[in-house]
C-alpha cells in the first residue's frame, strides 16, 4: 500500500511503542488502555480460558464485543495480541469467523502462536486468523467489501493518522445492517497540533484523540447512522509530565455503536419494539445504548432512528417491531458523548471477578 511520509512515520511510532516500548499493561502511563467497565460475565469466563501470553499484552480501553453474534463474521481493527479476537471466536462458534488486522509484528506473533492451544480449550478449531495490514487500507490486507457482519476495535482508531479513511474502509467492509462496535479515546475539546508529535502522548492515545463533535461529523458524512454511546468513562493520566502537557483537556473512553442502516434521526415517525429475550447472556433485558434498554416481552416506544436499527441491522431477529400509529415525538433518544462528558458520566467497575 502507498502511504504518505506522515502516515508512515505515525505507523512506525505506533509499531515501536506497542511492539518494543510496552511489554505488558503495567507499562502504561494512563488508564486509557485499562478498561474500567467490567465485561459481561460470559465474556469474563471466556477471558479466563485465553492463554496468558495473549491476555498479558492486552491494551484495550473498553469492552467492544456484543453478545448474540453466533455464526457471524467478525473483523477486529488493530487486533494486537488478539484477546478480543479470541473472545469473539468463542462467541461466534464453529460456524462464524474472526479476522484480526494489525501492523505490529510482535503482537501478531503472540496472536498467531496461541490459536491451537485455544482451539484445544474450545473443543474445535476456530475460524480465527490474523493478517498483517493497516486499518486505513483494509482491502490491501485482504478484507473485501461486504465481508463482515460486525467490526470491533479497542483503543486503536485514535492511533491512526487518517481516521476518515479508517471509518470509510470499515463502512465498505461491513454488510448492510452491520455494525462497528468499538471503544476508543476521545477528547472534550480539539487537541492542539503541538501535542501530535509527542511519542508517549501518541502511543497512549491522547494526542490522536478526536473531539467527539468531529467524530460524529466524520462518520455520519460517510454514511453511518447517528453514533450511539454504549459506555463512557473518564480516563486518568498518571504521569505528572503528561498531565502538564495535556493541561485542561479531559479524555474519555467511549464505546460507540455505529450501524450501517438508513439514518432516520430527523423523522417524526416511530415504532413500538419488543425484545424477545433470545440473546444468550441478555435473557432478561437488552441495552442498545445509554438511552434505550428493552426488558424482555415489554413493548417500548422508540424513535424512527432506533426503529431503523432494530428493523434493518443484525439485531432484527431478536426484536419484534411495529409501526406506531400517528406521529411520534421521541426523536431525541440518542445522547451525544459531548452531553455525557459534561455530565461527567462514568463507571467504576474495573476487572473481571
mmCIF file of C-alpha atoms in Angstrom:
data_model
loop_
_atom_site.group_PDB
_atom_site.id
_atom_site.type_symbol
_atom_site.label_atom_id
_atom_site.label_comp_id
_atom_site.label_asym_id
_atom_site.label_seq_id
_atom_site.Cartn_x
_atom_site.Cartn_y
_atom_site.Cartn_z
ATOM 1 C CA UNK A 1 0.000 0.000 0.000
ATOM 2 C CA UNK A 2 1.071 3.569 -0.611
ATOM 3 C CA UNK A 3 1.431 5.750 2.479
ATOM 4 C CA UNK A 4 2.361 9.377 2.840
ATOM 5 C CA UNK A 5 5.544 10.215 4.734
ATOM 6 C CA UNK A 6 3.460 11.486 7.665
ATOM 7 C CA UNK A 7 1.396 8.296 7.789
ATOM 8 C CA UNK A 8 4.491 6.116 7.604
ATOM 9 C CA UNK A 9 6.112 7.994 10.480
ATOM 10 C CA UNK A 10 2.949 7.697 12.576
ATOM 11 C CA UNK A 11 2.645 3.983 11.861
ATOM 12 C CA UNK A 12 6.297 3.369 12.736
ATOM 13 C CA UNK A 13 5.928 5.251 16.021
ATOM 14 C CA UNK A 14 2.954 3.081 16.993
ATOM 15 C CA UNK A 15 4.779 -0.106 15.988
ATOM 16 C CA UNK A 16 7.725 0.832 18.188
ATOM 17 C CA UNK A 17 5.557 1.805 21.153
ATOM 18 C CA UNK A 18 3.370 -1.309 21.164
ATOM 19 C CA UNK A 19 5.983 -3.693 19.842
ATOM 20 C CA UNK A 20 9.074 -2.601 21.770
ATOM 21 C CA UNK A 21 8.338 0.015 24.466
ATOM 22 C CA UNK A 22 5.383 -1.756 26.095
ATOM 23 C CA UNK A 23 5.830 -5.285 27.389
ATOM 24 C CA UNK A 24 2.649 -5.632 29.476
ATOM 25 C CA UNK A 25 -0.283 -3.449 30.548
ATOM 26 C CA UNK A 26 1.671 -2.410 33.662
ATOM 27 C CA UNK A 27 3.920 -0.258 31.438
ATOM 28 C CA UNK A 28 1.077 2.121 30.535
ATOM 29 C CA UNK A 29 1.124 5.710 31.805
ATOM 30 C CA UNK A 30 -2.637 6.334 31.694
ATOM 31 C CA UNK A 31 -5.814 4.364 32.349
ATOM 32 C CA UNK A 32 -6.668 4.766 28.657
ATOM 33 C CA UNK A 33 -5.852 1.172 27.800
ATOM 34 C CA UNK A 34 -7.132 -0.334 31.034
ATOM 35 C CA UNK A 35 -10.870 -0.768 30.821
ATOM 36 C CA UNK A 36 -12.774 0.372 33.901
ATOM 37 C CA UNK A 37 -16.071 -1.211 32.935
ATOM 38 C CA UNK A 38 -16.245 -4.909 33.669
ATOM 39 C CA UNK A 39 -17.048 -7.148 30.706
ATOM 40 C CA UNK A 40 -20.201 -9.239 30.752
ATOM 41 C CA UNK A 41 -19.798 -12.340 32.986
ATOM 42 C CA UNK A 42 -19.984 -14.542 29.898
ATOM 43 C CA UNK A 43 -17.052 -12.648 28.374
ATOM 44 C CA UNK A 44 -15.161 -12.796 31.685
ATOM 45 C CA UNK A 45 -15.463 -16.580 31.688
ATOM 46 C CA UNK A 46 -14.038 -16.731 28.162
ATOM 47 C CA UNK A 47 -11.162 -14.376 29.012
ATOM 48 C CA UNK A 48 -10.083 -16.718 31.815
ATOM 49 C CA UNK A 49 -9.636 -19.514 29.247
ATOM 50 C CA UNK A 50 -7.438 -17.470 26.907
ATOM 51 C CA UNK A 51 -3.665 -18.147 27.043
ATOM 52 C CA UNK A 52 -1.914 -15.767 29.443
ATOM 53 C CA UNK A 53 0.533 -14.606 26.759
ATOM 54 C CA UNK A 54 -2.418 -13.097 24.905
ATOM 55 C CA UNK A 55 -4.072 -11.547 27.960
ATOM 56 C CA UNK A 56 -0.825 -10.034 29.261
ATOM 57 C CA UNK A 57 -0.435 -7.865 26.144
ATOM 58 C CA UNK A 58 -3.997 -6.570 26.047
ATOM 59 C CA UNK A 59 -4.093 -2.763 25.716
ATOM 60 C CA UNK A 60 -7.794 -2.086 25.114
ATOM 61 C CA UNK A 61 -9.834 0.719 26.672
ATOM 62 C CA UNK A 62 -13.302 -0.853 26.744
ATOM 63 C CA UNK A 63 -15.420 -3.929 26.060
ATOM 64 C CA UNK A 64 -16.383 -3.685 22.397
ATOM 65 C CA UNK A 65 -17.759 -7.178 21.822
ATOM 66 C CA UNK A 66 -21.528 -7.605 21.539
ATOM 67 C CA UNK A 67 -23.243 -10.827 22.541
ATOM 68 C CA UNK A 68 -25.631 -12.674 20.239
ATOM 69 C CA UNK A 69 -23.092 -12.973 17.395
ATOM 70 C CA UNK A 70 -23.123 -16.748 16.906
ATOM 71 C CA UNK A 71 -22.396 -17.608 13.276
ATOM 72 C CA UNK A 72 -21.363 -14.048 12.402
ATOM 73 C CA UNK A 73 -18.242 -12.891 10.568
ATOM 74 C CA UNK A 74 -16.256 -10.529 12.794
ATOM 75 C CA UNK A 75 -13.432 -8.157 11.898
ATOM 76 C CA UNK A 76 -11.116 -6.634 14.537
ATOM 77 C CA UNK A 77 -9.221 -3.440 13.724
ATOM 78 C CA UNK A 78 -5.808 -3.290 15.363
ATOM 79 C CA UNK A 79 -6.216 -6.684 16.968
ATOM 80 C CA UNK A 80 -2.891 -6.553 18.832
ATOM 81 C CA UNK A 81 -2.165 -9.710 20.801
ATOM 82 C CA UNK A 82 -5.607 -10.976 19.802
ATOM 83 C CA UNK A 83 -7.528 -11.031 23.082
ATOM 84 C CA UNK A 84 -10.758 -9.613 21.706
ATOM 85 C CA UNK A 85 -10.483 -11.886 18.665
ATOM 86 C CA UNK A 86 -10.166 -14.911 20.920
ATOM 87 C CA UNK A 87 -13.282 -13.829 22.841
ATOM 88 C CA UNK A 88 -15.163 -13.227 19.600
ATOM 89 C CA UNK A 89 -14.070 -16.628 18.245
ATOM 90 C CA UNK A 90 -15.679 -18.311 21.240
ATOM 91 C CA UNK A 91 -18.867 -16.259 20.821
ATOM 92 C CA UNK A 92 -19.323 -16.832 17.070
ATOM 93 C CA UNK A 93 -18.774 -20.577 17.466
ATOM 94 C CA UNK A 94 -17.587 -23.027 14.819
ATOM 95 C CA UNK A 95 -19.835 -21.563 12.100
ATOM 96 C CA UNK A 96 -18.632 -17.966 12.449
ATOM 97 C CA UNK A 97 -15.274 -16.436 11.656
ATOM 98 C CA UNK A 98 -12.956 -13.825 13.152
ATOM 99 C CA UNK A 99 -10.208 -11.901 11.380
ATOM 100 C CA UNK A 100 -7.789 -9.604 13.182
ATOM 101 C CA UNK A 101 -5.841 -6.897 11.352
ATOM 102 C CA UNK A 102 -2.668 -5.438 12.871
ATOM 103 C CA UNK A 103 0.611 -3.913 11.693
ATOM 104 C CA UNK A 104 2.842 -4.823 14.653
ATOM 105 C CA UNK A 105 4.862 -7.994 14.109
ATOM 106 C CA UNK A 106 5.464 -8.690 17.800
ATOM 107 C CA UNK A 107 1.748 -8.522 18.586
ATOM 108 C CA UNK A 108 0.802 -10.621 15.562
ATOM 109 C CA UNK A 109 3.266 -13.332 16.580
ATOM 110 C CA UNK A 110 1.670 -13.614 20.006
ATOM 111 C CA UNK A 111 -1.814 -13.721 18.494
ATOM 112 C CA UNK A 112 -0.992 -16.412 15.937
ATOM 113 C CA UNK A 113 1.051 -18.781 18.053
ATOM 114 C CA UNK A 114 -1.692 -19.338 20.625
ATOM 115 C CA UNK A 115 -4.578 -20.254 18.301
ATOM 116 C CA UNK A 116 -4.020 -24.008 18.509
ATOM 117 C CA UNK A 117 -3.929 -24.022 22.301
ATOM 118 C CA UNK A 118 -7.171 -22.037 22.427
ATOM 119 C CA UNK A 119 -8.774 -24.422 19.933
ATOM 120 C CA UNK A 120 -7.995 -27.273 22.294
ATOM 121 C CA UNK A 121 -9.797 -25.377 25.063
ATOM 122 C CA UNK A 122 -12.812 -24.697 22.828
ATOM 123 C CA UNK A 123 -13.015 -28.261 21.611
ATOM 124 C CA UNK A 124 -12.958 -27.233 17.939
ATOM 125 C CA UNK A 125 -10.667 -25.365 15.571
ATOM 126 C CA UNK A 126 -11.941 -21.786 15.391
ATOM 127 C CA UNK A 127 -12.069 -19.898 12.101
ATOM 128 C CA UNK A 128 -9.645 -17.379 13.535
ATOM 129 C CA UNK A 129 -6.852 -15.685 11.628
ATOM 130 C CA UNK A 130 -4.610 -12.647 11.945
ATOM 131 C CA UNK A 131 -3.418 -10.680 8.937
ATOM 132 C CA UNK A 132 -0.744 -8.026 8.587
ATOM 133 C CA UNK A 133 -2.004 -4.682 7.396
ATOM 134 C CA UNK A 134 -3.070 -1.126 8.099
ATOM 135 C CA UNK A 135 -6.582 -0.340 9.274
ATOM 136 C CA UNK A 136 -6.732 2.530 6.770
ATOM 137 C CA UNK A 137 -6.216 0.046 3.902
ATOM 138 C CA UNK A 138 -8.346 -2.985 4.651
ATOM 139 C CA UNK A 139 -8.601 -4.123 1.028
ATOM 140 C CA UNK A 140 -4.813 -4.281 0.792
ATOM 141 C CA UNK A 141 -4.910 -6.583 3.839
ATOM 142 C CA UNK A 142 -7.340 -8.905 2.054
ATOM 143 C CA UNK A 143 -10.533 -7.613 3.682
ATOM 144 C CA UNK A 144 -13.136 -7.303 0.957
ATOM 145 C CA UNK A 145 -16.240 -5.151 0.703
ATOM 146 C CA UNK A 146 -19.383 -6.504 2.393
ATOM 147 C CA UNK A 147 -17.449 -9.326 4.085
ATOM 148 C CA UNK A 148 -18.144 -8.614 7.780
ATOM 149 C CA UNK A 149 -21.267 -8.547 9.944
ATOM 150 C CA UNK A 150 -19.574 -6.973 12.956
ATOM 151 C CA UNK A 151 -16.416 -4.901 13.210
ATOM 152 C CA UNK A 152 -14.829 -4.390 16.619
ATOM 153 C CA UNK A 153 -11.891 -2.278 17.722
ATOM 154 C CA UNK A 154 -10.392 -1.464 21.096
ATOM 155 C CA UNK A 155 -8.454 1.775 21.654
ATOM 156 C CA UNK A 156 -6.875 1.730 18.186
ATOM 157 C CA UNK A 157 -8.563 4.203 15.827
ATOM 158 C CA UNK A 158 -7.156 7.144 17.834
ATOM 159 C CA UNK A 159 -3.671 5.962 16.807
ATOM 160 C CA UNK A 160 -4.423 6.300 13.094
ATOM 161 C CA UNK A 161 -3.066 9.289 11.147
ATOM 162 C CA UNK A 162 -6.112 9.172 8.827
ATOM 163 C CA UNK A 163 -9.286 8.431 10.775
ATOM 164 C CA UNK A 164 -11.782 9.267 7.983
ATOM 165 C CA UNK A 165 -10.026 6.676 5.828
ATOM 166 C CA UNK A 166 -10.397 4.095 8.612
ATOM 167 C CA UNK A 167 -14.122 4.675 9.010
ATOM 168 C CA UNK A 168 -14.635 4.625 5.239
ATOM 169 C CA UNK A 169 -12.772 1.317 4.964
ATOM 170 C CA UNK A 170 -14.910 -0.179 7.749
ATOM 171 C CA UNK A 171 -18.140 1.089 6.186
ATOM 172 C CA UNK A 172 -17.198 -0.630 2.941
ATOM 173 C CA UNK A 173 -16.184 -3.870 4.671
ATOM 174 C CA UNK A 174 -19.475 -4.156 6.570
ATOM 175 C CA UNK A 175 -22.512 -5.823 5.085
ATOM 176 C CA UNK A 176 -25.778 -3.913 5.036
ATOM 177 C CA UNK A 177 -27.122 -3.947 8.588
ATOM 178 C CA UNK A 178 -23.652 -4.481 10.007
ATOM 179 C CA UNK A 179 -22.156 -2.676 12.960
ATOM 180 C CA UNK A 180 -18.902 -1.088 14.058
ATOM 181 C CA UNK A 181 -18.958 -1.775 17.806
ATOM 182 C CA UNK A 182 -15.839 -0.199 19.253
ATOM 183 C CA UNK A 183 -14.153 1.541 22.159
ATOM 184 C CA UNK A 184 -11.784 4.441 21.702
ATOM 185 C CA UNK A 185 -10.295 7.561 23.248
ATOM 186 C CA UNK A 186 -11.988 10.936 22.795
ATOM 187 C CA UNK A 187 -11.285 14.465 24.000
ATOM 188 C CA UNK A 188 -13.752 17.010 25.333
ATOM 189 C CA UNK A 189 -12.220 19.652 23.046
ATOM 190 C CA UNK A 190 -9.919 19.759 19.999
ATOM 191 C CA UNK A 191 -6.378 18.562 20.791
ATOM 192 C CA UNK A 192 -3.683 21.152 19.887
ATOM 193 C CA UNK A 193 -1.456 20.293 16.949
ATOM 194 C CA UNK A 194 1.571 20.863 19.183
ATOM 195 C CA UNK A 195 0.834 17.592 21.003
ATOM 196 C CA UNK A 196 0.660 15.424 17.893
ATOM 197 C CA UNK A 197 4.394 14.712 17.666
ATOM 198 C CA UNK A 198 4.843 13.589 21.275
ATOM 199 C CA UNK A 199 5.617 9.851 21.159
ATOM 200 C CA UNK A 200 4.180 8.852 24.522
ATOM 201 C CA UNK A 201 1.061 11.013 24.179
ATOM 202 C CA UNK A 202 0.511 9.465 20.763
ATOM 203 C CA UNK A 203 1.196 5.923 21.926
ATOM 204 C CA UNK A 204 -1.184 6.295 24.872
ATOM 205 C CA UNK A 205 -3.873 7.598 22.518
ATOM 206 C CA UNK A 206 -4.011 11.126 23.942
ATOM 207 C CA UNK A 207 -2.640 13.263 21.132
ATOM 208 C CA UNK A 208 -4.634 11.455 18.445
ATOM 209 C CA UNK A 209 -7.977 11.510 20.250
ATOM 210 C CA UNK A 210 -10.747 13.132 18.240
ATOM 211 C CA UNK A 211 -13.103 15.709 19.652
ATOM 212 C CA UNK A 212 -16.462 13.937 19.808
ATOM 213 C CA UNK A 213 -18.176 16.518 17.593
ATOM 214 C CA UNK A 214 -15.582 15.967 14.863
ATOM 215 C CA UNK A 215 -16.002 12.196 15.159
ATOM 216 C CA UNK A 216 -19.775 12.417 14.706
ATOM 217 C CA UNK A 217 -19.363 14.684 11.691
ATOM 218 C CA UNK A 218 -16.943 12.250 10.037
ATOM 219 C CA UNK A 219 -18.938 9.054 10.478
ATOM 220 C CA UNK A 220 -22.356 10.458 9.573
ATOM 221 C CA UNK A 221 -20.787 12.024 6.488
ATOM 222 C CA UNK A 222 -19.528 8.597 5.440
ATOM 223 C CA UNK A 223 -22.997 7.060 5.753
ATOM 224 C CA UNK A 224 -23.298 5.539 9.218
ATOM 225 C CA UNK A 225 -26.451 6.223 11.208
ATOM 226 C CA UNK A 226 -26.013 8.600 14.134
ATOM 227 C CA UNK A 227 -23.494 7.202 16.675
ATOM 228 C CA UNK A 228 -24.871 5.566 19.807
ATOM 229 C CA UNK A 229 -22.993 5.615 23.110
ATOM 230 C CA UNK A 230 -22.987 2.323 24.995
ATOM 231 C CA UNK A 231 -20.489 3.268 27.726
ATOM 232 C CA UNK A 232 -18.348 6.256 28.685
ATOM 233 C CA UNK A 233 -15.605 6.563 31.307
ATOM 234 C CA UNK A 234 -13.163 9.355 32.108
ATOM 235 C CA UNK A 235 -9.503 8.482 31.557
ATOM 236 C CA UNK A 236 -6.917 9.190 34.263
ATOM 237 C CA UNK A 237 -3.423 10.396 33.328
ATOM 238 C CA UNK A 238 -0.950 9.006 35.873
ATOM 239 C CA UNK A 239 2.258 10.649 34.710
ATOM 240 C CA UNK A 240 2.764 14.199 36.063
ATOM 241 C CA UNK A 241 4.682 15.379 32.985
ATOM 242 C CA UNK A 242 1.933 14.164 30.671
ATOM 243 C CA UNK A 243 -0.653 15.868 32.863
ATOM 244 C CA UNK A 244 1.168 19.140 32.421
ATOM 245 C CA UNK A 245 1.312 18.709 28.652
ATOM 246 C CA UNK A 246 -2.406 17.984 28.163
ATOM 247 C CA UNK A 247 -3.473 20.800 30.505
ATOM 248 C CA UNK A 248 -7.234 21.172 30.842
ATOM 249 C CA UNK A 249 -8.119 18.611 28.198
ATOM 250 C CA UNK A 250 -10.225 15.795 29.621
ATOM 251 C CA UNK A 251 -10.169 12.404 27.950
ATOM 252 C CA UNK A 252 -12.806 9.692 27.914
ATOM 253 C CA UNK A 253 -13.017 6.098 26.832
ATOM 254 C CA UNK A 254 -16.237 5.772 24.837
ATOM 255 C CA UNK A 255 -17.812 2.592 23.500
ATOM 256 C CA UNK A 256 -19.766 3.527 20.390
ATOM 257 C CA UNK A 257 -22.169 1.613 18.180
ATOM 258 C CA UNK A 258 -22.218 2.617 14.507
ATOM 259 C CA UNK A 259 -24.820 0.866 12.367
ATOM 260 C CA UNK A 260 -24.794 0.622 8.594
ATOM 261 C CA UNK A 261 -28.505 1.351 8.244
ATOM 262 C CA UNK A 262 -30.509 4.321 7.000
ATOM 263 C CA UNK A 263 -30.286 7.405 9.172
ATOM 264 C CA UNK A 264 -33.811 8.318 10.269
ATOM 265 C CA UNK A 265 -32.858 10.695 13.090
ATOM 266 C CA UNK A 266 -34.869 13.566 11.585
ATOM 267 C CA UNK A 267 -38.107 11.625 11.144
ATOM 268 C CA UNK A 268 -41.169 12.176 13.313
ATOM 269 C CA UNK A 269 -42.382 8.623 12.792
ATOM 270 C CA UNK A 270 -41.953 5.979 15.460
ATOM 271 C CA UNK A 271 -42.109 2.312 16.326
ATOM 272 C CA UNK A 272 -43.020 0.003 19.156
ATOM 273 C CA UNK A 273 -40.233 -2.505 19.799
ATOM 274 C CA UNK A 274 -40.408 -5.663 21.903
ATOM 275 C CA UNK A 275 -37.290 -7.576 22.881
ATOM 276 C CA UNK A 276 -37.683 -11.352 22.621
ATOM 277 C CA UNK A 277 -35.067 -12.252 25.239
ATOM 278 C CA UNK A 278 -33.233 -14.546 22.833
ATOM 279 C CA UNK A 279 -29.665 -13.245 23.158
ATOM 280 C CA UNK A 280 -27.670 -15.548 25.431
ATOM 281 C CA UNK A 281 -26.413 -13.508 28.366
ATOM 282 C CA UNK A 282 -29.159 -10.919 27.898
ATOM 283 C CA UNK A 283 -32.201 -13.076 28.524
ATOM 284 C CA UNK A 284 -33.984 -10.568 30.792
ATOM 285 C CA UNK A 285 -33.121 -7.266 29.130
ATOM 286 C CA UNK A 286 -31.052 -5.791 26.321
ATOM 287 C CA UNK A 287 -29.170 -2.484 26.466
ATOM 288 C CA UNK A 288 -28.901 -0.979 22.997
ATOM 289 C CA UNK A 289 -27.215 2.193 24.284
ATOM 290 C CA UNK A 290 -27.286 4.559 27.259
ATOM 291 C CA UNK A 291 -30.748 5.778 26.229
ATOM 292 C CA UNK A 292 -32.501 2.577 25.188
ATOM 293 C CA UNK A 293 -32.968 -0.509 27.367
ATOM 294 C CA UNK A 294 -35.504 -3.201 26.495
ATOM 295 C CA UNK A 295 -36.932 -5.625 29.032
ATOM 296 C CA UNK A 296 -37.990 -8.977 27.646
ATOM 297 C CA UNK A 297 -41.553 -9.002 26.409
ATOM 298 C CA UNK A 298 -42.240 -5.341 27.273
ATOM 299 C CA UNK A 299 -43.281 -3.121 24.321
ATOM 300 C CA UNK A 300 -41.286 0.129 24.165
ATOM 301 C CA UNK A 301 -41.974 3.213 22.049
ATOM 302 C CA UNK A 302 -38.869 4.234 20.107
ATOM 303 C CA UNK A 303 -37.977 6.848 17.528
ATOM 304 C CA UNK A 304 -37.707 6.098 13.844
ATOM 305 C CA UNK A 305 -33.908 6.117 14.102
ATOM 306 C CA UNK A 306 -33.939 3.409 16.781
ATOM 307 C CA UNK A 307 -36.626 1.531 14.902
ATOM 308 C CA UNK A 308 -34.425 1.559 11.802
ATOM 309 C CA UNK A 309 -31.581 -0.056 13.742
ATOM 310 C CA UNK A 310 -33.819 -2.755 15.212
ATOM 311 C CA UNK A 311 -35.518 -3.421 11.870
ATOM 312 C CA UNK A 312 -32.606 -3.301 9.463
ATOM 313 C CA UNK A 313 -29.483 -4.338 11.402
ATOM 314 C CA UNK A 314 -28.140 -7.706 12.526
ATOM 315 C CA UNK A 315 -30.238 -7.225 15.696
ATOM 316 C CA UNK A 316 -33.536 -7.657 13.812
ATOM 317 C CA UNK A 317 -34.084 -11.368 14.716
ATOM 318 C CA UNK A 318 -34.086 -10.500 18.424
ATOM 319 C CA UNK A 319 -36.967 -7.995 18.285
ATOM 320 C CA UNK A 320 -40.488 -7.594 17.016
ATOM 321 C CA UNK A 321 -41.144 -4.136 15.569
ATOM 322 C CA UNK A 322 -44.438 -2.485 14.770
ATOM 323 C CA UNK A 323 -45.079 0.928 13.303
ATOM 324 C CA UNK A 324 -46.787 3.177 15.833
ATOM 325 C CA UNK A 325 -49.950 4.988 14.850
ATOM 326 C CA UNK A 326 -49.762 8.728 14.201
ATOM 327 C CA UNK A 327 -46.715 10.951 14.560
ATOM 328 C CA UNK A 328 -44.038 10.243 17.118
ATOM 329 C CA UNK A 329 -42.132 12.887 19.038
ATOM 330 C CA UNK A 330 -39.444 10.714 20.636
ATOM 331 C CA UNK A 331 -36.724 11.709 18.187
ATOM 332 C CA UNK A 332 -34.106 12.724 20.758
ATOM 333 C CA UNK A 333 -33.388 9.256 22.132
ATOM 334 C CA UNK A 334 -29.666 9.290 21.294
ATOM 335 C CA UNK A 335 -27.444 11.166 23.745
ATOM 336 C CA UNK A 336 -24.247 12.639 22.349
ATOM 337 C CA UNK A 337 -20.946 11.800 24.021
ATOM 338 C CA UNK A 338 -20.374 15.523 24.470
ATOM 339 C CA UNK A 339 -23.520 15.788 26.615
ATOM 340 C CA UNK A 340 -22.460 12.792 28.680
ATOM 341 C CA UNK A 341 -18.965 14.194 29.167
ATOM 342 C CA UNK A 342 -20.421 17.420 30.543
ATOM 343 C CA UNK A 343 -22.433 15.316 32.979
ATOM 344 C CA UNK A 344 -19.144 13.554 33.879
ATOM 345 C CA UNK A 345 -20.788 10.212 33.297
ATOM 346 C CA UNK A 346 -18.664 7.198 34.175
ATOM 347 C CA UNK A 347 -18.489 3.826 35.828
ATOM 348 C CA UNK A 348 -16.116 2.372 38.398
ATOM 349 C CA UNK A 349 -16.018 -1.396 37.833
ATOM 350 C CA UNK A 350 -12.527 -2.425 36.823
ATOM 351 C CA UNK A 351 -11.811 -6.091 36.118
ATOM 352 C CA UNK A 352 -13.452 -9.471 35.885
ATOM 353 C CA UNK A 353 -14.117 -11.012 39.300
#
